[in-house]
Amino acid sequence: MATNILLTPAPLSRILRFDIYSSSNLRKLRPKSPIFLTITTARASVRAAASTMSYDEELAAAKKACSLAARLCQKVQKALLQSDVQSKSDKSPVTVADYGSQAVVSYVLEKELPSRPFSLVAEEDSTDLRKGGGEDTLQRITKLVNETLASEGMNNKSPLSDEDILASIDSGKSVGGSVGRHWVLDPIDGTKGFLRGDQYAIALGLLDEGKVVLGVLACPNLPLQPLSGQGQQTFPQKVGCLFFAKEGAGTYMQSLDGSPPTQVHVSATENPEEASFFESFEAAHSLHDLTSLIAKKLGVKAPPVRIDSQAKYGALSRGDGAIYMRFPHKGYHEKIWDHAAGCIVVTEAGGIVTDAAGNPLDFSKGRFLDLDTGIIVTNQKLMPTLLKAVQESLKEKASAL
Ligand SMILES: Nc1ncnc2c1ncn2[C@@H]1O[C@H](COP(=O)(O)O)[C@@H](OP(=O)(O)O)[C@H]1O
Ligand SMILES: [Mg+2]
Ligand SMILES: [Mg+2]
Ligand SMILES: [Mg+2]
């Protein structure tokens, strides 16, 4: 009996439900027979299409949210008044832009994806804003957020109140984890760079069942052209990059003002001597002496390119440099929002991100990464050599203590 397989142009959801051939019937077919291969291939492609398509709406919402948050941050950075800087209980700086960016991203995601359950793991919360003396800062944030949303024609009929802003900021209290979907947001990664007028990033990732499945990095001060040495700009260039990546679909970059996206790939450098490496601008965030020992062992000639934030992941994903190393001082716990978006932006561009023992980063364990010693990032060809140099250098450092 000829089995005519009707692949009617039904909506994907119906095709998925209407199994072309139930698995039990499939088992009755002779494996490798033409009909068996046709059906299994069709099922696989429908599933693959469904899985990448299932994040399209989320990616569009994430790009819109990060681009709007970037607009708010650029405005604040331009007119950075001292009153906009506070320090949190952990003594790290936070600005009205950090809070404003978090409120914008959370508001836009909820607005653009109304039918989706909403869970957000984000860096900031409203504790300090609710304390006495926080009122005028809160009013500045509310005004900034409403102006930013109105510039996109969003909610200008009913501006958000101070309470709405506090609620939006506090929607980021989820602990994430290995079940379900969770957005992971660093509203300004590289606040110190932001305050210095240097690099910073709005970093938004999506966790699904503990895995990062999409990531967006808005880097308002990153030049569209490749970074020259030392990461500083040699002459005024067009700046403002938006990187985005979705599981299995590659990494793309476009200008923040919306040029057509181009696909990017990590550097193909195989010879460490030709490689350059990124590291934190802040010596307090990464052991510069250790990274220079590793670089020497590798024979890297170029000096380190030290820039703030996950802009490093973005620059590496498009091949500006071949290696990124991060070795926090003892006792520091890396947070998932400092790496989720950057990690998928690099891996979907053909790179590898591991801890110092070569394990992939595990984002499923809550708000922190439990990793071994540090984070190393490079392309497939250089990773074995880098890992070896890292482990030898860590041993040497340990025996020198
Ligand atoms: N002692 C430390 N060691 C490592 N990272 C640290 C640190 N103190 C702060 N950080 C993190 O480093 C991030 C900036 O990364 P980079 O060093 O690549 O610029 C900061 O993000 P925020 O600016 O969002 O707070 C902060 O989370
Ligand atoms: Mg911070
Ligand atoms: Mg950060
Ligand atoms: Mg931050």
PDB file of N, CA, C and O and ligand atoms in Angstrom, residues 123 186-191 201 203 309-310 326 332 335 337-339, ligand 3:
ATOM      1  N   GLU A 123      20.529  41.647  38.072  1.00  0.00           N
ATOM      2  CA  GLU A 123      21.526  42.062  39.078  1.00  0.00           C
ATOM      3  C   GLU A 123      20.973  43.010  40.127  1.00  0.00           C
ATOM      4  O   GLU A 123      21.304  42.896  41.302  1.00  0.00           O
ATOM      5  N   ASP A 186      21.968  41.577  32.977  1.00  0.00           N
ATOM      6  CA  ASP A 186      22.857  42.543  33.609  1.00  0.00           C
ATOM      7  C   ASP A 186      22.539  43.885  32.956  1.00  0.00           C
ATOM      8  O   ASP A 186      22.910  44.115  31.804  1.00  0.00           O
ATOM      9  N   PRO A 187      21.806  44.754  33.652  1.00  0.00           N
ATOM     10  CA  PRO A 187      21.310  45.958  33.014  1.00  0.00           C
ATOM     11  C   PRO A 187      22.392  46.916  32.548  1.00  0.00           C
ATOM     12  O   PRO A 187      22.227  47.602  31.541  1.00  0.00           O
ATOM     13  N   ILE A 188      23.477  46.996  33.306  1.00  0.00           N
ATOM     14  CA  ILE A 188      24.728  47.577  32.805  1.00  0.00           C
ATOM     15  C   ILE A 188      25.847  46.676  33.319  1.00  0.00           C
ATOM     16  O   ILE A 188      26.078  46.597  34.524  1.00  0.00           O
ATOM     17  N   ASP A 189      26.471  45.990  32.402  1.00  0.00           N
ATOM     18  CA  ASP A 189      27.661  45.207  32.777  1.00  0.00           C
ATOM     19  C   ASP A 189      28.855  46.111  32.490  1.00  0.00           C
ATOM     20  O   ASP A 189      28.973  46.653  31.408  1.00  0.00           O
ATOM     21  N   GLY A 190      29.684  46.281  33.536  1.00  0.00           N
ATOM     22  CA  GLY A 190      30.805  47.212  33.394  1.00  0.00           C
ATOM     23  C   GLY A 190      30.418  48.609  33.853  1.00  0.00           C
ATOM     24  O   GLY A 190      30.690  49.595  33.200  1.00  0.00           O
ATOM     25  N   THR A 191      29.755  48.669  35.021  1.00  0.00           N
ATOM     26  CA  THR A 191      29.343  49.987  35.547  1.00  0.00           C
ATOM     27  C   THR A 191      30.552  50.898  35.724  1.00  0.00           C
ATOM     28  O   THR A 191      30.494  52.097  35.462  1.00  0.00           O
ATOM     29  N   ALA A 201      28.030  47.141  28.698  1.00  0.00           N
ATOM     30  CA  ALA A 201      27.109  46.359  27.850  1.00  0.00           C
ATOM     31  C   ALA A 201      25.799  46.149  28.595  1.00  0.00           C
ATOM     32  O   ALA A 201      25.770  46.053  29.820  1.00  0.00           O
ATOM     33  N   ALA A 203      23.347  43.228  28.896  1.00  0.00           N
ATOM     34  CA  ALA A 203      23.513  41.800  28.565  1.00  0.00           C
ATOM     35  C   ALA A 203      22.278  41.025  28.996  1.00  0.00           C
ATOM     36  O   ALA A 203      21.911  41.005  30.174  1.00  0.00           O
ATOM     37  N   SER A 309      33.467  44.933  30.757  1.00  0.00           N
ATOM     38  CA  SER A 309      32.174  44.312  30.408  1.00  0.00           C
ATOM     39  C   SER A 309      32.235  43.174  29.403  1.00  0.00           C
ATOM     40  O   SER A 309      33.286  42.818  28.864  1.00  0.00           O
ATOM     41  N   GLN A 310      31.032  42.653  29.123  1.00  0.00           N
ATOM     42  CA  GLN A 310      30.907  41.547  28.149  1.00  0.00           C
ATOM     43  C   GLN A 310      31.107  42.029  26.719  1.00  0.00           C
ATOM     44  O   GLN A 310      30.999  41.239  25.791  1.00  0.00           O
ATOM     45  N   ARG A 326      39.836  35.237  32.325  1.00  0.00           N
ATOM     46  CA  ARG A 326      39.317  35.955  33.505  1.00  0.00           C
ATOM     47  C   ARG A 326      39.579  35.111  34.733  1.00  0.00           C
ATOM     48  O   ARG A 326      39.021  34.012  34.870  1.00  0.00           O
ATOM     49  N   TYR A 332      35.994  35.180  45.103  1.00  0.00           N
ATOM     50  CA  TYR A 332      34.931  35.875  44.374  1.00  0.00           C
ATOM     51  C   TYR A 332      34.051  34.846  43.649  1.00  0.00           C
ATOM     52  O   TYR A 332      34.556  33.928  43.030  1.00  0.00           O
ATOM     53  N   LYS A 335      28.810  35.776  38.794  1.00  0.00           N
ATOM     54  CA  LYS A 335      27.343  35.709  38.692  1.00  0.00           C
ATOM     55  C   LYS A 335      26.944  35.303  37.281  1.00  0.00           C
ATOM     56  O   LYS A 335      27.621  35.640  36.319  1.00  0.00           O
ATOM     57  N   TRP A 337      24.672  36.503  35.378  1.00  0.00           N
ATOM     58  CA  TRP A 337      24.351  37.595  34.465  1.00  0.00           C
ATOM     59  C   TRP A 337      25.608  38.243  33.871  1.00  0.00           C
ATOM     60  O   TRP A 337      25.544  38.937  32.890  1.00  0.00           O
ATOM     61  N   ASP A 338      26.759  37.981  34.458  1.00  0.00           N
ATOM     62  CA  ASP A 338      28.012  38.526  33.921  1.00  0.00           C
ATOM     63  C   ASP A 338      28.540  37.726  32.743  1.00  0.00           C
ATOM     64  O   ASP A 338      29.531  38.135  32.123  1.00  0.00           O
ATOM     65  N   HIS A 339      27.899  36.563  32.435  1.00  0.00           N
ATOM     66  CA  HIS A 339      28.459  35.699  31.372  1.00  0.00           C
ATOM     67  C   HIS A 339      27.426  35.026  30.475  1.00  0.00           C
ATOM     68  O   HIS A 339      27.784  34.568  29.386  1.00  0.00           O
TER      69      HIS A 339
HETATM   70 MG    MG B   3      28.108  42.691  35.408  1.00  0.00          MG
END
